[in-house]
Coordinates of C-alpha atoms and ligand atoms in Angstrom, one line a residue:
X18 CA -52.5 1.3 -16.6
X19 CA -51.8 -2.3 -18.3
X20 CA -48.8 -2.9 -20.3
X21 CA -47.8 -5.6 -22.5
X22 CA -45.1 -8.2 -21.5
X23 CA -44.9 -11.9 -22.6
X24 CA -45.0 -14.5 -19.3
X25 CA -42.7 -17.2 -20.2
X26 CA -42.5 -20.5 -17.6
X27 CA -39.6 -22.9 -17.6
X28 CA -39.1 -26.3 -18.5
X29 CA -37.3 -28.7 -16.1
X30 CA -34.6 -26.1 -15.1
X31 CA -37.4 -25.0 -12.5
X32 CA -36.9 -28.7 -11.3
X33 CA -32.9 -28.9 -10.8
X34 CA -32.1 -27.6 -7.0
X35 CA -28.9 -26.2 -7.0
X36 CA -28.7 -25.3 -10.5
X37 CA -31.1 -23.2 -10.8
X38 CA -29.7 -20.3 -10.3
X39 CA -27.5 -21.6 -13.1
X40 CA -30.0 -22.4 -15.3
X41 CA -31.7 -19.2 -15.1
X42 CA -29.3 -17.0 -15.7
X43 CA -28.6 -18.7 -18.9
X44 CA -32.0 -18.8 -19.8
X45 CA -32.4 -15.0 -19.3
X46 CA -28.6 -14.3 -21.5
X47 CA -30.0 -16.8 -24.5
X48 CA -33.4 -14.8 -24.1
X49 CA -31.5 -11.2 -24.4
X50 CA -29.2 -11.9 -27.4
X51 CA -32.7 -12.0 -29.4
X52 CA -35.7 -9.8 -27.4
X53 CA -33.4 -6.8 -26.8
X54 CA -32.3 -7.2 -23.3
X55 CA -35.6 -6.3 -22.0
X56 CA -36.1 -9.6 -19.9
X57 CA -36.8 -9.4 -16.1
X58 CA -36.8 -12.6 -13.6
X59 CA -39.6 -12.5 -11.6
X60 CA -40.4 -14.9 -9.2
X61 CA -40.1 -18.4 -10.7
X62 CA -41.1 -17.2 -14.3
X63 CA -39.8 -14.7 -17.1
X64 CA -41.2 -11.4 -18.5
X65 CA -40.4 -10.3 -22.1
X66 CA -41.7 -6.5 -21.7
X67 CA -43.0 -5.3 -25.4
X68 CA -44.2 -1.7 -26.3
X69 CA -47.4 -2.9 -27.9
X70 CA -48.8 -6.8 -28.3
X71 CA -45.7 -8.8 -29.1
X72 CA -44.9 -8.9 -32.7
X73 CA -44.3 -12.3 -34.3
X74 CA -41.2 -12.1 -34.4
X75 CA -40.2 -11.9 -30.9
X76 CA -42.8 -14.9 -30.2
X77 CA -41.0 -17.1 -32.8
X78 CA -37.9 -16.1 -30.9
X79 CA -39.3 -17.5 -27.7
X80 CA -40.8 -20.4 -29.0
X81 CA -37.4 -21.3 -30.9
X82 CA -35.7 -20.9 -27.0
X83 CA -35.1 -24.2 -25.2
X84 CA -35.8 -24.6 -21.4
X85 CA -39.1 -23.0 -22.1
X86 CA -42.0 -25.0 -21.0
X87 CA -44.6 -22.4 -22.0
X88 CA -45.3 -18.7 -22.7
X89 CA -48.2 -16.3 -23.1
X90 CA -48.9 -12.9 -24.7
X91 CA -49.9 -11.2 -21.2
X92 CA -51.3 -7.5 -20.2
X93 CA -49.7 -6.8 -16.8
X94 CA -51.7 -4.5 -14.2
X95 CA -51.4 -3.4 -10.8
X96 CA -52.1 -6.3 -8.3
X97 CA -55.8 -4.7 -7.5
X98 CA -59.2 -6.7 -7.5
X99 CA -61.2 -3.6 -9.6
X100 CA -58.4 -3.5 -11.9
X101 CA -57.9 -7.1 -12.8
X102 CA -61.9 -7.2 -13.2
X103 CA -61.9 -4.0 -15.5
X104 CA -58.8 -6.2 -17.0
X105 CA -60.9 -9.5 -17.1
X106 CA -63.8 -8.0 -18.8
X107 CA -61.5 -6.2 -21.6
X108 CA -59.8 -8.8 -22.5
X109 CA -62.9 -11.1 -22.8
X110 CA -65.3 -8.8 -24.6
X111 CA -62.7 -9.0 -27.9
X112 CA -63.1 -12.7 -28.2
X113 CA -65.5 -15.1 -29.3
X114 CA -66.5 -18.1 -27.1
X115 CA -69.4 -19.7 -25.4
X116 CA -67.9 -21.0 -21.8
X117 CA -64.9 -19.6 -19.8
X118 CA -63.1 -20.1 -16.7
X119 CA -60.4 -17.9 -14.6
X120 CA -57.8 -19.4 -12.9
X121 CA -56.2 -17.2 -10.8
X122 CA -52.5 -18.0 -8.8
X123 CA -50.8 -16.1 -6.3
X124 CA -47.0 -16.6 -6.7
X125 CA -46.9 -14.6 -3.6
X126 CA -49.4 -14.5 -0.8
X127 CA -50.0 -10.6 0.4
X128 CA -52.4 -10.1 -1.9
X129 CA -55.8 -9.6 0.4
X130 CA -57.9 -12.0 -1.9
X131 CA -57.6 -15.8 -2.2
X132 CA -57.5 -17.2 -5.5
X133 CA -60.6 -18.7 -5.5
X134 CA -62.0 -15.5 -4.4
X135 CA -60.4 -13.9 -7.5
X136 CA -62.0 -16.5 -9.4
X137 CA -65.5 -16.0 -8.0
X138 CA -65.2 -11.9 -8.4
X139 CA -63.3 -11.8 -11.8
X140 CA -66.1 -14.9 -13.0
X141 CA -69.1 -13.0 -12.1
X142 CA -67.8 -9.6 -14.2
X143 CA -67.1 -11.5 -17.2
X144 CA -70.5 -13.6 -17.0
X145 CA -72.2 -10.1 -16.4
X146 CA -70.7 -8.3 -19.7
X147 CA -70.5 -11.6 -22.0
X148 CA -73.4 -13.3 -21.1
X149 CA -70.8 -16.6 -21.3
X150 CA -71.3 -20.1 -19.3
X151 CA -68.7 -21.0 -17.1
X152 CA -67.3 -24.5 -17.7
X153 CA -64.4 -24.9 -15.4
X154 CA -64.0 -28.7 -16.8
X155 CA -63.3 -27.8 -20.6
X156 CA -64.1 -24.2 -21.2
X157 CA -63.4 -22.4 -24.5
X158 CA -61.1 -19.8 -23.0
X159 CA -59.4 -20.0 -19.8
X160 CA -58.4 -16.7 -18.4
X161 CA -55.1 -17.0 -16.5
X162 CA -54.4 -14.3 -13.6
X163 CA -50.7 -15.2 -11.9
X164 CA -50.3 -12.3 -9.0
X165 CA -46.7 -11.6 -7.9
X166 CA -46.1 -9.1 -5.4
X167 CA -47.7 -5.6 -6.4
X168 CA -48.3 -7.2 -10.0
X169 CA -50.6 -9.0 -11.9
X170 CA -50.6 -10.6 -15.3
X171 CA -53.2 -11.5 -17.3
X172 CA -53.7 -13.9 -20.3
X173 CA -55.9 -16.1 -22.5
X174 CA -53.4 -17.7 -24.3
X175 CA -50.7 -19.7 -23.5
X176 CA -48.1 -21.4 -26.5
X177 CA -45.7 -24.5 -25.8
X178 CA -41.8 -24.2 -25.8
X179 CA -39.5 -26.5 -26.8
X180 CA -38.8 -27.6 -23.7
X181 CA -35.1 -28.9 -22.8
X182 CA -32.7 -27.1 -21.3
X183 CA -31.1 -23.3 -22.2
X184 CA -28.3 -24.0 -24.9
X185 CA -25.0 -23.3 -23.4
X186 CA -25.6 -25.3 -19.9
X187 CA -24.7 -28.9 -21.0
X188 CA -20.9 -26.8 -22.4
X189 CA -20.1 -27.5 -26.1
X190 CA -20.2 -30.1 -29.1
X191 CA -18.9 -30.6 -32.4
X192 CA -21.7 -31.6 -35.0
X193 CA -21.0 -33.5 -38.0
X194 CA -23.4 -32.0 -40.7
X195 CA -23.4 -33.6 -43.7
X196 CA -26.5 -32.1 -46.4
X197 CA -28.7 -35.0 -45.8
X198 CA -31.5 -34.9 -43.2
X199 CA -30.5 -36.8 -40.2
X200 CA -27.3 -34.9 -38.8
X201 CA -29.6 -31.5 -38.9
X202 CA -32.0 -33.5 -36.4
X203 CA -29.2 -34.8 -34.6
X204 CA -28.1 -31.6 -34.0
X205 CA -31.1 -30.0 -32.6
X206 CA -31.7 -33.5 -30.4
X207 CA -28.8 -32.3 -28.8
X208 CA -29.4 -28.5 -28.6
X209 CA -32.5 -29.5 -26.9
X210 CA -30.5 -30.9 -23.6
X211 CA -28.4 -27.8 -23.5
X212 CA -25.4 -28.4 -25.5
X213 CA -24.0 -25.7 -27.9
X214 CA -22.9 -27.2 -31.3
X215 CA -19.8 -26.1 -33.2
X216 CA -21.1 -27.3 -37.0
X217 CA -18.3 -29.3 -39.3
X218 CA -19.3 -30.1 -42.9
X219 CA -16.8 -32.1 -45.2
X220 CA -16.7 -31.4 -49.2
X221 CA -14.8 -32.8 -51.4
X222 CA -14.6 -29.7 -53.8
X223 CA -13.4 -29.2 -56.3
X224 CA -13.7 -32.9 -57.1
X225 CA -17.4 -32.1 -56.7
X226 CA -19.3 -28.5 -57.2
X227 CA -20.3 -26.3 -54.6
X228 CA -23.6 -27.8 -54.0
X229 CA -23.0 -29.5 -50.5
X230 CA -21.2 -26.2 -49.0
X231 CA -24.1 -23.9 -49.4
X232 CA -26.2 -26.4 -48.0
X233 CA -24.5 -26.4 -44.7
X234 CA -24.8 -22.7 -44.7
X235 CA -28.1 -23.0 -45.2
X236 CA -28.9 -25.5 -42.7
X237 CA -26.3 -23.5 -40.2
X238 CA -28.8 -20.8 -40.8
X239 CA -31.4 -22.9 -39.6
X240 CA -29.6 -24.2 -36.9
X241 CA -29.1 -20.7 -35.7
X242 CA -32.2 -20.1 -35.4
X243 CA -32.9 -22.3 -32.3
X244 CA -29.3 -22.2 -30.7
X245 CA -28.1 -18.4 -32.0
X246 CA -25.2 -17.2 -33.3
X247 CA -23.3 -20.2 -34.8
X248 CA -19.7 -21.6 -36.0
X249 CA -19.9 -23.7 -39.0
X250 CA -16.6 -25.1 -40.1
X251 CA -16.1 -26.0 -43.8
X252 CA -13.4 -28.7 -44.1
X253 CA -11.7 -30.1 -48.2
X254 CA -11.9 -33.7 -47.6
X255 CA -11.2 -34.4 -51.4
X256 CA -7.5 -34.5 -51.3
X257 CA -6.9 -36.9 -48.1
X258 CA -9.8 -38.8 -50.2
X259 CA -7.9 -39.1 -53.2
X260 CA -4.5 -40.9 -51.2
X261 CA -7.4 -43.3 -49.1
X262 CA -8.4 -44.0 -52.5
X263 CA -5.0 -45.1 -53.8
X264 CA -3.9 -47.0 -50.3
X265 CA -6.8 -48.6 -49.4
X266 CA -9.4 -51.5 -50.5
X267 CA -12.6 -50.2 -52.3
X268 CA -14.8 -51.4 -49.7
X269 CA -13.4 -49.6 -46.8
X270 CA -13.5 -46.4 -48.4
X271 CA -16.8 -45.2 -46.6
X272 CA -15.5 -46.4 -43.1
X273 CA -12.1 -44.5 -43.6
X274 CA -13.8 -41.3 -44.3
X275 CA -15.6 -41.4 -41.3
X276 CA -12.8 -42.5 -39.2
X277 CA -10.9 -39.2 -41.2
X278 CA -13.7 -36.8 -40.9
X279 CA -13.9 -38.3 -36.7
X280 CA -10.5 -36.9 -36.1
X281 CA -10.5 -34.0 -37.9
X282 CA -13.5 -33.2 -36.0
X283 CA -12.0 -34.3 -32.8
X284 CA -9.1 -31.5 -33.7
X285 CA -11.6 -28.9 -34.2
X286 CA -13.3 -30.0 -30.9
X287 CA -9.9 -29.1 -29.1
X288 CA -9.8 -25.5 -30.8
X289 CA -13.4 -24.7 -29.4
X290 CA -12.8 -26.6 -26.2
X291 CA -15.8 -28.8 -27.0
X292 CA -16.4 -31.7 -25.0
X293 CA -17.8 -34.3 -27.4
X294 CA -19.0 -34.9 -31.0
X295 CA -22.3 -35.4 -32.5
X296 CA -23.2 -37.5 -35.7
X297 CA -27.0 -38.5 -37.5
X298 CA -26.7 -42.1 -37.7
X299 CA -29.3 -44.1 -36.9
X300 CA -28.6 -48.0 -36.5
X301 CA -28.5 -50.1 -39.6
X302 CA -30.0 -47.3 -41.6
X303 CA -27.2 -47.6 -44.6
X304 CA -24.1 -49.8 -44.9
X305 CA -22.0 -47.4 -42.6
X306 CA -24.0 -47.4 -39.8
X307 CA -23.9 -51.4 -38.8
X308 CA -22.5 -51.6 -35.0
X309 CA -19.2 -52.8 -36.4
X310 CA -18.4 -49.6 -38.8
X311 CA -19.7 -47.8 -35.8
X312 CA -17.1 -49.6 -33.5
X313 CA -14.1 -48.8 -36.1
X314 CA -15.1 -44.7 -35.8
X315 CA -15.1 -44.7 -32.4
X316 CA -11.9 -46.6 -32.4
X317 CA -10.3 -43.6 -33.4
X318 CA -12.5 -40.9 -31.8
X319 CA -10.5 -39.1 -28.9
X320 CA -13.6 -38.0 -27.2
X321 CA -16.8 -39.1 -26.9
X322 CA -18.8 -40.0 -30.5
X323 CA -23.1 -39.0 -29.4
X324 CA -25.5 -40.4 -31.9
X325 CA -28.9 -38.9 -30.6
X326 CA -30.8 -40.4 -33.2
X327 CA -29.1 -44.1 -32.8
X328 CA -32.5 -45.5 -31.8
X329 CA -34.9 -43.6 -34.6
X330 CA -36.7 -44.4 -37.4
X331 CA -36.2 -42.5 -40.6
X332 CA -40.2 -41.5 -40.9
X333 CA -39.5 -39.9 -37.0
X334 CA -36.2 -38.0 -38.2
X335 CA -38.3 -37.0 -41.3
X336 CA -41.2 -35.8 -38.5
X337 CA -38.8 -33.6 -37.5
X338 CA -36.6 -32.3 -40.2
X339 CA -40.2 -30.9 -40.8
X340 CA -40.7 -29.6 -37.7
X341 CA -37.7 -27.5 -36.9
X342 CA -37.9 -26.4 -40.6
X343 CA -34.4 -28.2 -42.1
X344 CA -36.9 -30.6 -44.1
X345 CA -37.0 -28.7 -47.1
X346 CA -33.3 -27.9 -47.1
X347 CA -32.1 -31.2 -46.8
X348 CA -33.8 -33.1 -49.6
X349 CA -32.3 -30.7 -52.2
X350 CA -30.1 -32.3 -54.5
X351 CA -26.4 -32.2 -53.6
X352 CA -22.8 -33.9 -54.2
X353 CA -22.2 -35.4 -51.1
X354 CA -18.5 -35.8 -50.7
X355 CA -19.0 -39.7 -49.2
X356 CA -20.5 -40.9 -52.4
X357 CA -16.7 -39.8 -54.1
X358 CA -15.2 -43.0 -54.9
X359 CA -17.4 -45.0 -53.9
X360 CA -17.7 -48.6 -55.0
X361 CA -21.2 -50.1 -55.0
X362 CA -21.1 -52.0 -52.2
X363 CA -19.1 -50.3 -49.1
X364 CA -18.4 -52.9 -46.3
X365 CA -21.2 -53.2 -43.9
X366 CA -18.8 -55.0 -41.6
X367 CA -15.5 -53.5 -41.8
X368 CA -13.2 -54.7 -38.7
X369 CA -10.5 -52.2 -36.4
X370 CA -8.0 -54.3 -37.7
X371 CA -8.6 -54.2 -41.2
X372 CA -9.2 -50.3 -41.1
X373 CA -5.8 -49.6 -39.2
X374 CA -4.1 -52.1 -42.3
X375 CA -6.3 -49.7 -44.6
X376 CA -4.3 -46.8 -43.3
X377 CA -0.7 -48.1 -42.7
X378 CA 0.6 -46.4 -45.5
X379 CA -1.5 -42.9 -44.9
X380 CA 0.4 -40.5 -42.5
X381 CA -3.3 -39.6 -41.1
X382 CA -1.7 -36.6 -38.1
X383 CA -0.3 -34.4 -42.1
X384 CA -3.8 -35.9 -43.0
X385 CA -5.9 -34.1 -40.2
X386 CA -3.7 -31.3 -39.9
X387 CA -4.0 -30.4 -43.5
X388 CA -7.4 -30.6 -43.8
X389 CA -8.1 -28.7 -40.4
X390 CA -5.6 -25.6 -42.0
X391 CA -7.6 -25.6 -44.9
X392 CA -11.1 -25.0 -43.0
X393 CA -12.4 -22.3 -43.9
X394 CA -14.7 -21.0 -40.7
X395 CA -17.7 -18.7 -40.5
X396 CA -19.8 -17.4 -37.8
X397 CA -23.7 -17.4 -38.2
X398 CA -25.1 -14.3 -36.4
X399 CA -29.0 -14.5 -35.4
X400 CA -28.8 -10.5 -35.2
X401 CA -31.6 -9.7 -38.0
X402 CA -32.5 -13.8 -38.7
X403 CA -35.1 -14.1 -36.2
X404 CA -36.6 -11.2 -36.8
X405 CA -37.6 -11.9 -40.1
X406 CA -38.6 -15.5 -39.3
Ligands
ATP522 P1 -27.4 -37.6 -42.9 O1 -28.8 -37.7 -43.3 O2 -27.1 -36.8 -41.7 O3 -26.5 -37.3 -44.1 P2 -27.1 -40.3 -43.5 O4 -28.3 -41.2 -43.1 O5 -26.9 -39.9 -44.9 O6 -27.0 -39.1 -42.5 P3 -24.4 -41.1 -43.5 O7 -24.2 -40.5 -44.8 O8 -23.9 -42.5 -43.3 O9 -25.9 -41.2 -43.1 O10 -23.7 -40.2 -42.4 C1 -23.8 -40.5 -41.0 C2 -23.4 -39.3 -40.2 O11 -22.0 -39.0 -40.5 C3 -24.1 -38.1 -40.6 O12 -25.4 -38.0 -39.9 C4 -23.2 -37.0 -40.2 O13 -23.2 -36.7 -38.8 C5 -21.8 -37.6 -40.6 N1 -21.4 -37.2 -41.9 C6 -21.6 -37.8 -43.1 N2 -21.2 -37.1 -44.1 C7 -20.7 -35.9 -43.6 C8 -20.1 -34.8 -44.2 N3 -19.9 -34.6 -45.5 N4 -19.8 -33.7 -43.4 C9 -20.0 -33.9 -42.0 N5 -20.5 -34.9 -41.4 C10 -20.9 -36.0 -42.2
MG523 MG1 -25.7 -38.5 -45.6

């Protein structure tokens, strides 16, 4: 009796010693909230049981879960050499191919065969009942046996992960998500080494439409696909705008926006206890992101200001917008609340000093607690999204 079961192998988490146990466990809980609990640990690697093959969605799920090195669409028998040849020669006749190999593993060692012997038996049925080559350099399907205990899976194909680390073990962040294409990618940098992100989008409605808002729900959306259910905070910038706007110079106005939308983040950080936040600039791509505009936002940052993508260029950010499927979303038009008020040309080298003068005559704490009250805050459930992806 076979049944089905998708084999999934970890990413590095297999690597850190005292965490692992750590590691696992999270894996496993991020792996239930979207395959229906029915995930078992089994001896250094994962099994997703299914009733029939795996449907696509549960696949997407898995290959949208991070700490997962690699995983495969597997029928799972007893641990018995007739068995895993009658297995062997099944699975083989359906496909196509002209040269094969088996590689067989035992992840324990009771089993009364070696693996080469496994190889040598399960070799010899297929050869008999396809006629195929074996080529164990560069065959055209490679027929995986892993034996563990009483167990045996078998597979033919085997699909990457994203890698990383399970989201959740590296705590929490607060993401600034603007509509435009870098902070999505910034985002999922940083879900990929195990962070959860808390999403924060400024507007500046009604002084602009709509537009910008429903693209962060959009991209949230996205988002949730690889990290799950997800908080996206929707914060009216337009007001505190409008009195930067009277009592400060043109040029600064980008740079005081920032250091605004920094704290306001920073207060939403303390409300979901998140450790740090996370922003898409890249260095010198536009006039805000020069080292010294960087500098006067992280003057007033109370925690820890990541940039994942400091280093990138745009056509790599663009690589994988694409990738994680926020591309399309992105480049839509919008009203981006920090072109409001705008003059031409923002300072590219605004000093601490200059900024804090810029600010004397704001009361910036009624500033960010204003705007904070006024979030409006939703929760992103993945019940339902993945299954359609
Ligand atoms: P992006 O493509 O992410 O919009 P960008 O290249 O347009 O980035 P900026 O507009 O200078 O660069 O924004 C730099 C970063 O500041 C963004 O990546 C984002 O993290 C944050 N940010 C900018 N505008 C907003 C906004 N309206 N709401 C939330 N965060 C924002
Ligand atoms: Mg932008």
């Amino acid at each position: 009796m076979s049944e089905h079961a998708v084999v999934v192998h970890y990413h590095e988490i297999g690597l850190k010693g005292r965490n692992r146990g750590f590691f696992e466990k999270r894996l496993v809980d991020n792996l239930k909230a979207v395959v229906d609990d029915r995930v078992e640990s089994m001896s250094g690697r994962l099994l997703v049981h299914t009733d029939g093959p795996p449907e696509g969605f549960v696949l997407d799920a898995i290959g949208r879960t991070f700490g997962i090195a690699s995983y495969s669409p597997a029928l799972m028998v007893s641990a018995d050499i007739d068995v895993l040849k009658q297995t062997a020669v099944e699975m083989m006749t359906s496909r196509e191919f002209r040269t094969f190999a088996i590689a067989a593993r035992r992840a324990t060692k009771d089993f009364p065969l070696t693996s080469r012997d496994i190889n040598v038996e399960l070799g010899a049925a297929v050869q008999a009942a396809t006629g195929a080559e074996v080529d164990l350099d560069e065959p055209d399907v490679k027929l995986r046996v892993e034996v563990v205990g009483k167990r045996a899976l078998v597979y033919a194909d085997r699909f990457e992960g994203p890698g990383g680390l399970p989201v959740g073990v590296s705590g929490k962040v607060v993401s600034l998500l603007s509509g435009g294409i870098d902070s999505p990618v910034a985002t999922y940098r940083i879900l990929k080494r195990g962070a959860k992100a808390v999403l924060c989008h400024f507007h500046s409605a009604p002084f602009t439409d709509t537009s910008s808002e429903r693209k962060a729900e959009e991209l949230a959306r996205i988002i949730a696909t690889w990290q799950g259910p997800t908080t996206l905070y929707l914060i009216p910038l337009g007001d505190a705008q409008q009195q930067i706007v009277v009592s400060a110079p043109p040029e600064l106005r980008v740079v005081l926006y920032r250091r605004l939308m920094v704290r306001i983040a920073a207060r939403v950080a303390r409300t979901e206890s998140a450790k740090a936040l996370v922003t898409g600039d890249s260095l010198g791509q536009v006039a805000s992101q020069t080292l010294a505009n960087i500098a006067c936002v992280d003057d007033v940052a109370p925690l820890p200001v990541l940039r994942p993508l400091i280093g990138d260029d745009k056509q790599e950010i663009v690589r994988l917008a694409e990738k994680i499927g926020t591309y399309e979303t992105s480049i839509l038009p919008f009203e981006d609340c920090c072109s409001l008020f705008v003059p031409r040309s923002p300072a590219t080298a605004a000093s601490i000093e200059s900024c804090n003068a810029g600010e004397a005559g704001l009361d910036v704490e009624a500033l960010v607690q204003s705007c904070f009250e006024r979030a409006v805050v939703s929760r992103i459930a993945t019940e339902g999204l993945r299954r359609t992806a």
